[in-house]
Amino acid sequence: MASDSEGKTFDRETLLDLVVNAIPLGIILFFILAFALINPFGSNPVNTAIQFSIMAVTGAALLVLTYVSGKAISEAEDELEEKGLELSEEAGAGEVAEPESEPTPETTDGDDEPAA
Amino acid sequence: MVGEQLALTALMGVFLVAVAGFLARMEDWRSYTPLAGGSAIGDAGYGGHAEKPAGIVRWFTTVDHKDIGILYGIYALIAFFWGGAAVLLMRAELAAPGFDIMQAQFYNSLLTSHGITMLFLFGTPIIAAFSNYFIPLLIGADDMAFPRINAIAFWLLPPGAILIWAGFFTAPLGLGIDPAQTSWTMYTPLSAEQANPGVDLMLLGLHLTGVSATMGAINFIATIFTERGDEVNWANLDIFSWTILTQSALILFAFPLLGSALIMLLLDRNFSTAFFAVEGGSPILWQHLFWFFGHPEVYILVLPPMGLVSWILPKFSGRKLFGFKFVVYSTLAIGVLSFGVWAHHMFSTGIDPRIRASFMAVSLAIAIPSAVKTFNWITTMWNGNLRLTAPMLFCIGFISNFVIGGITGVFLAAIPVDLVLHDTYYVVGHFHYIVMGMIAFAGMGALYYWFPIVTGRMYQRRLAKMHFWLSMIGTNITFFAMLVLGYLGMPRRYATYQFDGAIAPLAQVTTLHQIATVGAFIIGFAQLIWAWNMVQSWYEGPELDDADPWNLKDDGMFGREFQWFETQKLAADGGESEEVRADGGEVETDGGEATGRVSSDPRSDGGYRKAVRRVDDE
Ligand code: HEM
Ligand SMILES: [Cu+2]
């Protein structure tokens, strides 16, 4: 993990990881806008409200969960760093493990992923 | 006639009791001794499970998560064979257009039983088998948070299965209790109006399995949150545990709703309420309730297999999972979004077009996190040291099948396309690419991957590869033919297809149905090979001589569950074997490598991997 991440929960790394969930969110926002602009079926208070709330509620729930989990994971990373423990999935339970690999290949790999 | 059958039933009862008595008395029933927690090895005491009763009683009283995992597994596999037998009969019937070997009622019964069995009695339990056995090991917990609830949750399942299948057993008795013919979706008014009490039994059985799944989910959430070892936190929690956590949350929100809807349906059937009556709450209400559960259910079934593949694939690619956190976040995203898409199953029901459009929007959005995972798996393999062991083959097959299954899903999520393809074999092809091509494949891959831990032995590799290739070929023959059948307009859920040539080209449809039938029998044959391999290897397979049958240490990929296995194995062997010490101890790096490798050679998959690896080592 970047050393400048101390004290900052949503550093660059974390934000880049969260991009993956921004895409479905973007798609939902796109449709919200599209359906607001293009409305071939007319409006009706009840059905239009349901129409937009399905997208808005699902999108909002996604936003909240992404925020909460991003925060939890990022804080947990700082904690591991402090304890000098490994970030890898394989580490942990057994003493037998030899942590020969570099600490966080995941995050560095992940950043190369094209956002599209 | 009736008397005769009663006598036969009584005789069967006596026979079963006798068998049960015999089994209970067989003292060394447990020729299978799990390395940990078995009462045979006193010092391998694990958690509170050091003492277990001998004989079959042990299996009825166990609260050890590993034993319960094995029970779930055996249960799921029995269900798999029931569901498989049902579908082979159906495919045989569909080999020709007319009614040839059965009537429509029996076909419908098989269809219903196949769907419900595969989803609720095979799919959910096979996942629970892996999660019960391995989640505590992967997170460094002593056991599940609530071991007794864990046992109760499992023991609700066998009565559930008996109730769900009850109609098949009671039909020959002439009591008027026939198997349900509602299909797995149990759409009203059909399911409310069928007078057959077999339907009620099935609904009650489903309710039990739902309670069981909910109890299991609560247990997993509590376990993953509170029972993690000191060194495991959210940042290094493994991917399989993440998917089980998400799955459990989905179960918690989805299954109680199914339970309530089932109760309402039972009330409609037996107490003249009108929740789902045409002139009451309307049949569309049932569809909303059912699919609000039903769509999350499909992700309940597919997320943990995705976790299994994300866990196993890197082990045989020699690289860490690419973009680990992308996979975690997209898992969570799928979990949330799956609650906003349910009406894509109802596009053609005439619901309000504005609302329908919103469901299309969210359904298209959910395809992104699914696709992200696919790219992560492919990138993990890219330039990796691939070792084509049986578990790895199943993982690769899984990805390949997901490409087709996922993309056909995106097409179906587009309203105009769905209006054409809804209720055709295209839909059947779509979801079978996923349920067979992914869920069953990941399950098989994981069974092979963890077979050494559970049994202490190795399976037969040649048979495992035959199993894979036949399954892969069979799956793609069968379900691709179904996609084409769908394009030709063949409707789903029919026992015959003697229609007018103006509807669809009968000759092609017949050929494609025959192709699908052949494919289905290939799949069936493959599973027989697999069953033989499992049973034979469990008893007679070569015993492992170290705790690293997959040579994971070479790549720094020795996971927590194998680390645990190693400590158990060392404790059990008491260090008597030279070889175990060689691998478990220090010698393992370069010095002891040469001899270690030679001796482990027969263990590596057919020696194939060595060749690949050497090239990369240079
Ligand atoms: C890429 C994401 C997916 C999308 C966009 C999608 C979309 C759809 C749509 C629109 C239908 C309704 C077709 C119709 O009846 O006209 C459908 C049916 C179905 N899908 Fe998917 N799907 C996806 C993934 C999955 C997954 C992962 C599973 C299973 C684990 C699954 C299982 C099913 C099942 C079981 C049905 C049929 C239900 C029935 O009517 O009996 N789908 N899918
Ligand atoms: Cu769906």
Short mmCIF file of C-alpha atoms in Angstrom, two decimals, chain B residues 117-367:
data_model
loop_
_atom_site.label_atom_id
_atom_site.label_comp_id
_atom_site.label_asym_id
_atom_site.label_seq_id
_atom_site.Cartn_x
_atom_site.Cartn_y
_atom_site.Cartn_z
CA THR B 117 -34.55 -30.38 -6.73
CA MET B 118 -31.67 -28.90 -8.66
CA LEU B 119 -32.10 -25.38 -7.28
CA PHE B 120 -33.09 -26.02 -3.67
CA LEU B 121 -31.85 -29.51 -2.88
CA PHE B 122 -28.69 -29.64 -4.95
CA GLY B 123 -27.57 -26.07 -5.60
CA THR B 124 -27.93 -24.49 -2.19
CA PRO B 125 -26.74 -27.57 -0.24
CA ILE B 126 -23.66 -28.26 -2.38
CA ILE B 127 -22.56 -24.71 -1.71
CA ALA B 128 -23.29 -25.18 1.99
CA ALA B 129 -21.12 -28.29 1.91
CA PHE B 130 -18.09 -26.29 0.89
CA SER B 131 -18.85 -23.31 3.07
CA ASN B 132 -19.43 -25.40 6.18
CA TYR B 133 -16.29 -27.40 5.75
CA PHE B 134 -13.97 -24.66 4.60
CA ILE B 135 -15.09 -21.23 5.77
CA PRO B 136 -14.04 -21.86 9.39
CA LEU B 137 -10.71 -23.16 8.14
CA LEU B 138 -10.22 -20.26 5.76
CA ILE B 139 -10.91 -17.59 8.36
CA GLY B 140 -9.10 -19.35 11.19
CA ALA B 141 -12.21 -20.04 13.29
CA ASP B 142 -12.67 -23.00 15.60
CA ASP B 143 -16.07 -23.84 14.22
CA MET B 144 -19.18 -22.05 13.09
CA ALA B 145 -20.53 -19.42 15.46
CA PHE B 146 -23.55 -21.60 16.31
CA PRO B 147 -22.64 -25.25 15.80
CA ARG B 148 -25.97 -26.61 16.98
CA ILE B 149 -27.98 -24.30 14.78
CA ASN B 150 -25.72 -25.49 12.02
CA ALA B 151 -26.74 -29.08 12.70
CA ILE B 152 -30.43 -28.19 12.96
CA ALA B 153 -30.24 -26.33 9.68
CA PHE B 154 -28.92 -29.42 7.98
CA TRP B 155 -31.40 -31.81 9.55
CA LEU B 156 -34.32 -29.74 8.29
CA LEU B 157 -33.28 -30.65 4.78
CA PRO B 158 -33.99 -34.39 4.61
CA PRO B 159 -37.62 -33.97 5.70
CA GLY B 160 -37.80 -31.10 3.22
CA ALA B 161 -36.68 -33.38 0.41
CA ILE B 162 -39.07 -36.14 1.44
CA LEU B 163 -41.99 -33.70 1.38
CA ILE B 164 -40.93 -32.21 -1.94
CA TRP B 165 -40.62 -35.62 -3.54
CA ALA B 166 -43.53 -37.12 -1.61
CA GLY B 167 -45.94 -37.26 -4.52
CA PHE B 168 -43.71 -39.70 -6.37
CA PHE B 169 -43.78 -42.13 -3.47
CA THR B 170 -47.48 -41.82 -2.70
CA ALA B 171 -48.81 -41.81 -6.25
CA PRO B 172 -48.50 -45.62 -6.66
CA LEU B 173 -50.41 -46.10 -3.41
CA GLY B 174 -53.54 -44.71 -4.97
CA LEU B 175 -54.19 -42.26 -2.14
CA GLY B 176 -54.78 -39.42 -4.54
CA ILE B 177 -51.53 -37.71 -3.55
CA ASP B 178 -49.67 -37.10 -6.77
CA PRO B 179 -46.46 -35.28 -7.51
CA ALA B 180 -46.87 -31.54 -7.95
CA GLN B 181 -47.14 -30.21 -11.48
CA THR B 182 -46.64 -26.55 -10.84
CA SER B 183 -43.15 -26.05 -12.30
CA TRP B 184 -40.56 -24.54 -10.01
CA THR B 185 -42.08 -21.07 -10.32
CA MET B 186 -45.43 -22.26 -8.91
CA TYR B 187 -47.34 -19.62 -10.84
CA THR B 188 -50.86 -18.93 -9.70
CA PRO B 189 -53.70 -19.48 -10.50
CA LEU B 190 -52.48 -22.89 -11.67
CA SER B 191 -50.73 -23.74 -8.41
CA ALA B 192 -53.65 -22.46 -6.34
CA GLU B 193 -56.23 -24.45 -8.24
CA GLN B 194 -54.59 -27.87 -8.53
CA ALA B 195 -56.47 -29.89 -5.93
CA ASN B 196 -53.70 -32.45 -5.50
CA PRO B 197 -52.42 -32.49 -1.86
CA GLY B 198 -48.99 -33.36 -3.24
CA VAL B 199 -48.66 -29.65 -4.00
CA ASP B 200 -49.24 -28.78 -0.35
CA LEU B 201 -46.61 -31.27 0.71
CA MET B 202 -44.18 -29.76 -1.74
CA LEU B 203 -44.88 -26.24 -0.49
CA LEU B 204 -44.31 -27.35 3.09
CA GLY B 205 -41.09 -29.07 2.11
CA LEU B 206 -39.90 -25.95 0.33
CA HIS B 207 -40.71 -23.97 3.39
CA LEU B 208 -38.49 -26.23 5.47
CA THR B 209 -35.58 -25.86 3.08
CA GLY B 210 -36.07 -22.09 3.19
CA VAL B 211 -35.93 -22.08 6.98
CA SER B 212 -32.82 -24.20 6.76
CA ALA B 213 -31.12 -21.83 4.32
CA THR B 214 -31.99 -18.84 6.48
CA MET B 215 -30.56 -20.44 9.61
CA GLY B 216 -27.41 -21.30 7.72
CA ALA B 217 -27.11 -17.74 6.42
CA ILE B 218 -27.39 -16.21 9.87
CA ASN B 219 -24.76 -18.62 11.06
CA PHE B 220 -22.35 -17.68 8.28
CA ILE B 221 -22.82 -13.97 8.81
CA ALA B 222 -22.17 -14.36 12.53
CA THR B 223 -19.18 -16.60 11.88
CA ILE B 224 -17.51 -14.38 9.33
CA PHE B 225 -18.06 -11.26 11.41
CA THR B 226 -17.14 -12.57 14.82
CA GLU B 227 -15.13 -15.76 14.58
CA ARG B 228 -12.27 -14.69 12.37
CA GLY B 229 -8.78 -15.53 13.58
CA ASP B 230 -6.55 -12.74 14.86
CA GLU B 231 -4.71 -12.39 11.62
CA VAL B 232 -7.70 -12.24 9.34
CA ASN B 233 -9.61 -9.04 8.78
CA TRP B 234 -11.57 -7.41 5.98
CA ALA B 235 -8.40 -6.63 4.07
CA ASN B 236 -7.17 -10.19 3.76
CA LEU B 237 -10.41 -12.12 3.99
CA ASP B 238 -10.36 -14.69 1.21
CA ILE B 239 -12.62 -14.35 -1.81
CA PHE B 240 -14.71 -17.43 -1.10
CA SER B 241 -15.65 -16.06 2.32
CA TRP B 242 -16.60 -12.76 0.70
CA THR B 243 -18.98 -14.48 -1.68
CA ILE B 244 -20.49 -16.57 1.10
CA LEU B 245 -20.99 -13.44 3.17
CA THR B 246 -22.77 -11.75 0.29
CA GLN B 247 -24.78 -14.85 -0.44
CA SER B 248 -25.86 -15.08 3.18
CA ALA B 249 -27.05 -11.49 3.14
CA LEU B 250 -29.07 -12.22 0.00
CA ILE B 251 -30.57 -15.30 1.63
CA LEU B 252 -31.50 -13.27 4.66
CA PHE B 253 -33.50 -10.83 2.56
CA ALA B 254 -34.87 -13.25 -0.03
CA PHE B 255 -35.80 -16.52 1.67
CA PRO B 256 -38.11 -15.18 4.38
CA LEU B 257 -40.05 -13.55 1.59
CA LEU B 258 -40.37 -16.86 -0.21
CA GLY B 259 -41.52 -18.41 3.05
CA SER B 260 -44.25 -15.81 3.44
CA ALA B 261 -45.37 -16.16 -0.13
CA LEU B 262 -45.53 -19.94 0.25
CA ILE B 263 -47.70 -19.57 3.34
CA MET B 264 -50.01 -17.22 1.46
CA LEU B 265 -50.25 -19.77 -1.32
CA LEU B 266 -51.01 -22.52 1.16
CA LEU B 267 -53.74 -20.32 2.65
CA ASP B 268 -55.16 -19.68 -0.79
CA ARG B 269 -55.18 -23.39 -1.47
CA ASN B 270 -56.61 -24.60 1.80
CA PHE B 271 -58.40 -21.75 3.53
CA SER B 272 -60.04 -19.90 0.68
CA THR B 273 -58.08 -16.70 1.00
CA ALA B 274 -57.64 -14.73 -2.20
CA PHE B 275 -54.10 -13.37 -2.13
CA PHE B 276 -53.35 -14.62 -5.59
CA ALA B 277 -56.85 -15.12 -6.98
CA VAL B 278 -57.73 -13.42 -10.22
CA GLU B 279 -60.51 -11.49 -8.52
CA GLY B 280 -58.41 -10.97 -5.39
CA GLY B 281 -54.78 -9.96 -4.99
CA SER B 282 -54.11 -11.11 -8.57
CA PRO B 283 -51.72 -13.71 -9.94
CA ILE B 284 -49.28 -10.93 -10.77
CA LEU B 285 -48.79 -10.42 -7.04
CA TRP B 286 -47.47 -13.97 -6.83
CA GLN B 287 -45.06 -13.28 -9.65
CA HIS B 288 -43.75 -10.16 -7.95
CA LEU B 289 -43.27 -11.92 -4.64
CA PHE B 290 -41.82 -15.01 -6.25
CA TRP B 291 -39.31 -13.16 -8.42
CA PHE B 292 -38.36 -10.72 -5.70
CA PHE B 293 -37.08 -13.89 -4.10
CA GLY B 294 -36.30 -15.70 -7.34
CA HIS B 295 -33.83 -13.38 -8.94
CA PRO B 296 -31.71 -12.97 -5.80
CA GLU B 297 -31.93 -16.76 -5.55
CA VAL B 298 -30.11 -17.17 -8.85
CA TYR B 299 -27.31 -15.02 -7.49
CA ILE B 300 -27.44 -16.88 -4.20
CA LEU B 301 -26.61 -19.88 -6.30
CA VAL B 302 -23.97 -18.35 -8.51
CA LEU B 303 -21.96 -16.04 -6.25
CA PRO B 304 -20.30 -18.75 -4.13
CA PRO B 305 -19.31 -20.78 -7.21
CA MET B 306 -17.77 -17.58 -8.53
CA GLY B 307 -15.92 -17.38 -5.23
CA LEU B 308 -14.75 -20.97 -5.57
CA VAL B 309 -13.38 -20.31 -9.01
CA SER B 310 -11.75 -17.07 -7.87
CA TRP B 311 -10.07 -19.08 -5.13
CA ILE B 312 -9.01 -22.14 -7.14
CA LEU B 313 -8.13 -20.65 -10.51
CA PRO B 314 -5.12 -18.64 -9.23
CA LYS B 315 -3.72 -21.76 -7.58
CA PHE B 316 -3.22 -23.40 -10.94
CA SER B 317 -2.24 -20.23 -12.75
CA GLY B 318 0.70 -19.59 -10.48
CA ARG B 319 -0.49 -16.02 -9.90
CA LYS B 320 -2.63 -14.19 -7.42
CA LEU B 321 -6.15 -13.35 -8.47
CA PHE B 322 -5.91 -10.35 -10.73
CA GLY B 323 -7.69 -7.32 -9.32
CA PHE B 324 -8.72 -9.06 -6.13
CA LYS B 325 -10.58 -6.03 -4.84
CA PHE B 326 -12.44 -5.52 -8.06
CA VAL B 327 -13.81 -8.99 -7.56
CA VAL B 328 -14.78 -8.21 -3.97
CA TYR B 329 -16.54 -4.96 -4.80
CA SER B 330 -18.28 -6.38 -7.82
CA THR B 331 -19.52 -9.27 -5.70
CA LEU B 332 -21.07 -6.78 -3.31
CA ALA B 333 -22.48 -4.80 -6.22
CA ILE B 334 -24.15 -7.88 -7.66
CA GLY B 335 -25.62 -8.56 -4.24
CA VAL B 336 -27.28 -5.18 -4.03
CA LEU B 337 -28.35 -4.86 -7.65
CA SER B 338 -29.90 -8.31 -7.72
CA PHE B 339 -32.77 -6.93 -5.66
CA GLY B 340 -33.61 -4.36 -8.32
CA VAL B 341 -34.10 -6.57 -11.34
CA TRP B 342 -36.80 -9.08 -10.47
CA ALA B 343 -39.43 -7.96 -12.96
CA HIS B 344 -37.19 -8.85 -15.92
CA HIS B 345 -38.89 -12.21 -15.51
CA MET B 346 -42.22 -10.47 -16.03
CA PHE B 347 -41.64 -8.33 -19.09
CA SER B 348 -44.40 -10.03 -21.04
CA THR B 349 -47.03 -9.96 -18.30
CA GLY B 350 -48.36 -6.54 -19.26
CA ILE B 351 -46.96 -4.63 -16.32
CA ASP B 352 -46.63 -0.88 -16.72
CA PRO B 353 -44.12 -0.11 -19.51
CA ARG B 354 -42.41 2.62 -17.50
CA ILE B 355 -41.73 0.28 -14.61
CA ARG B 356 -40.64 -2.41 -17.01
CA ALA B 357 -38.08 -0.05 -18.51
CA SER B 358 -36.54 0.58 -15.10
CA PHE B 359 -36.06 -3.11 -14.53
CA MET B 360 -34.34 -3.31 -17.87
CA ALA B 361 -31.99 -0.51 -16.83
CA VAL B 362 -30.92 -2.18 -13.60
CA SER B 363 -30.62 -5.57 -15.34
CA LEU B 364 -28.21 -4.09 -17.84
CA ALA B 365 -26.26 -2.49 -15.01
CA ILE B 366 -25.86 -5.81 -13.19
CA ALA B 367 -24.15 -7.30 -16.21
#
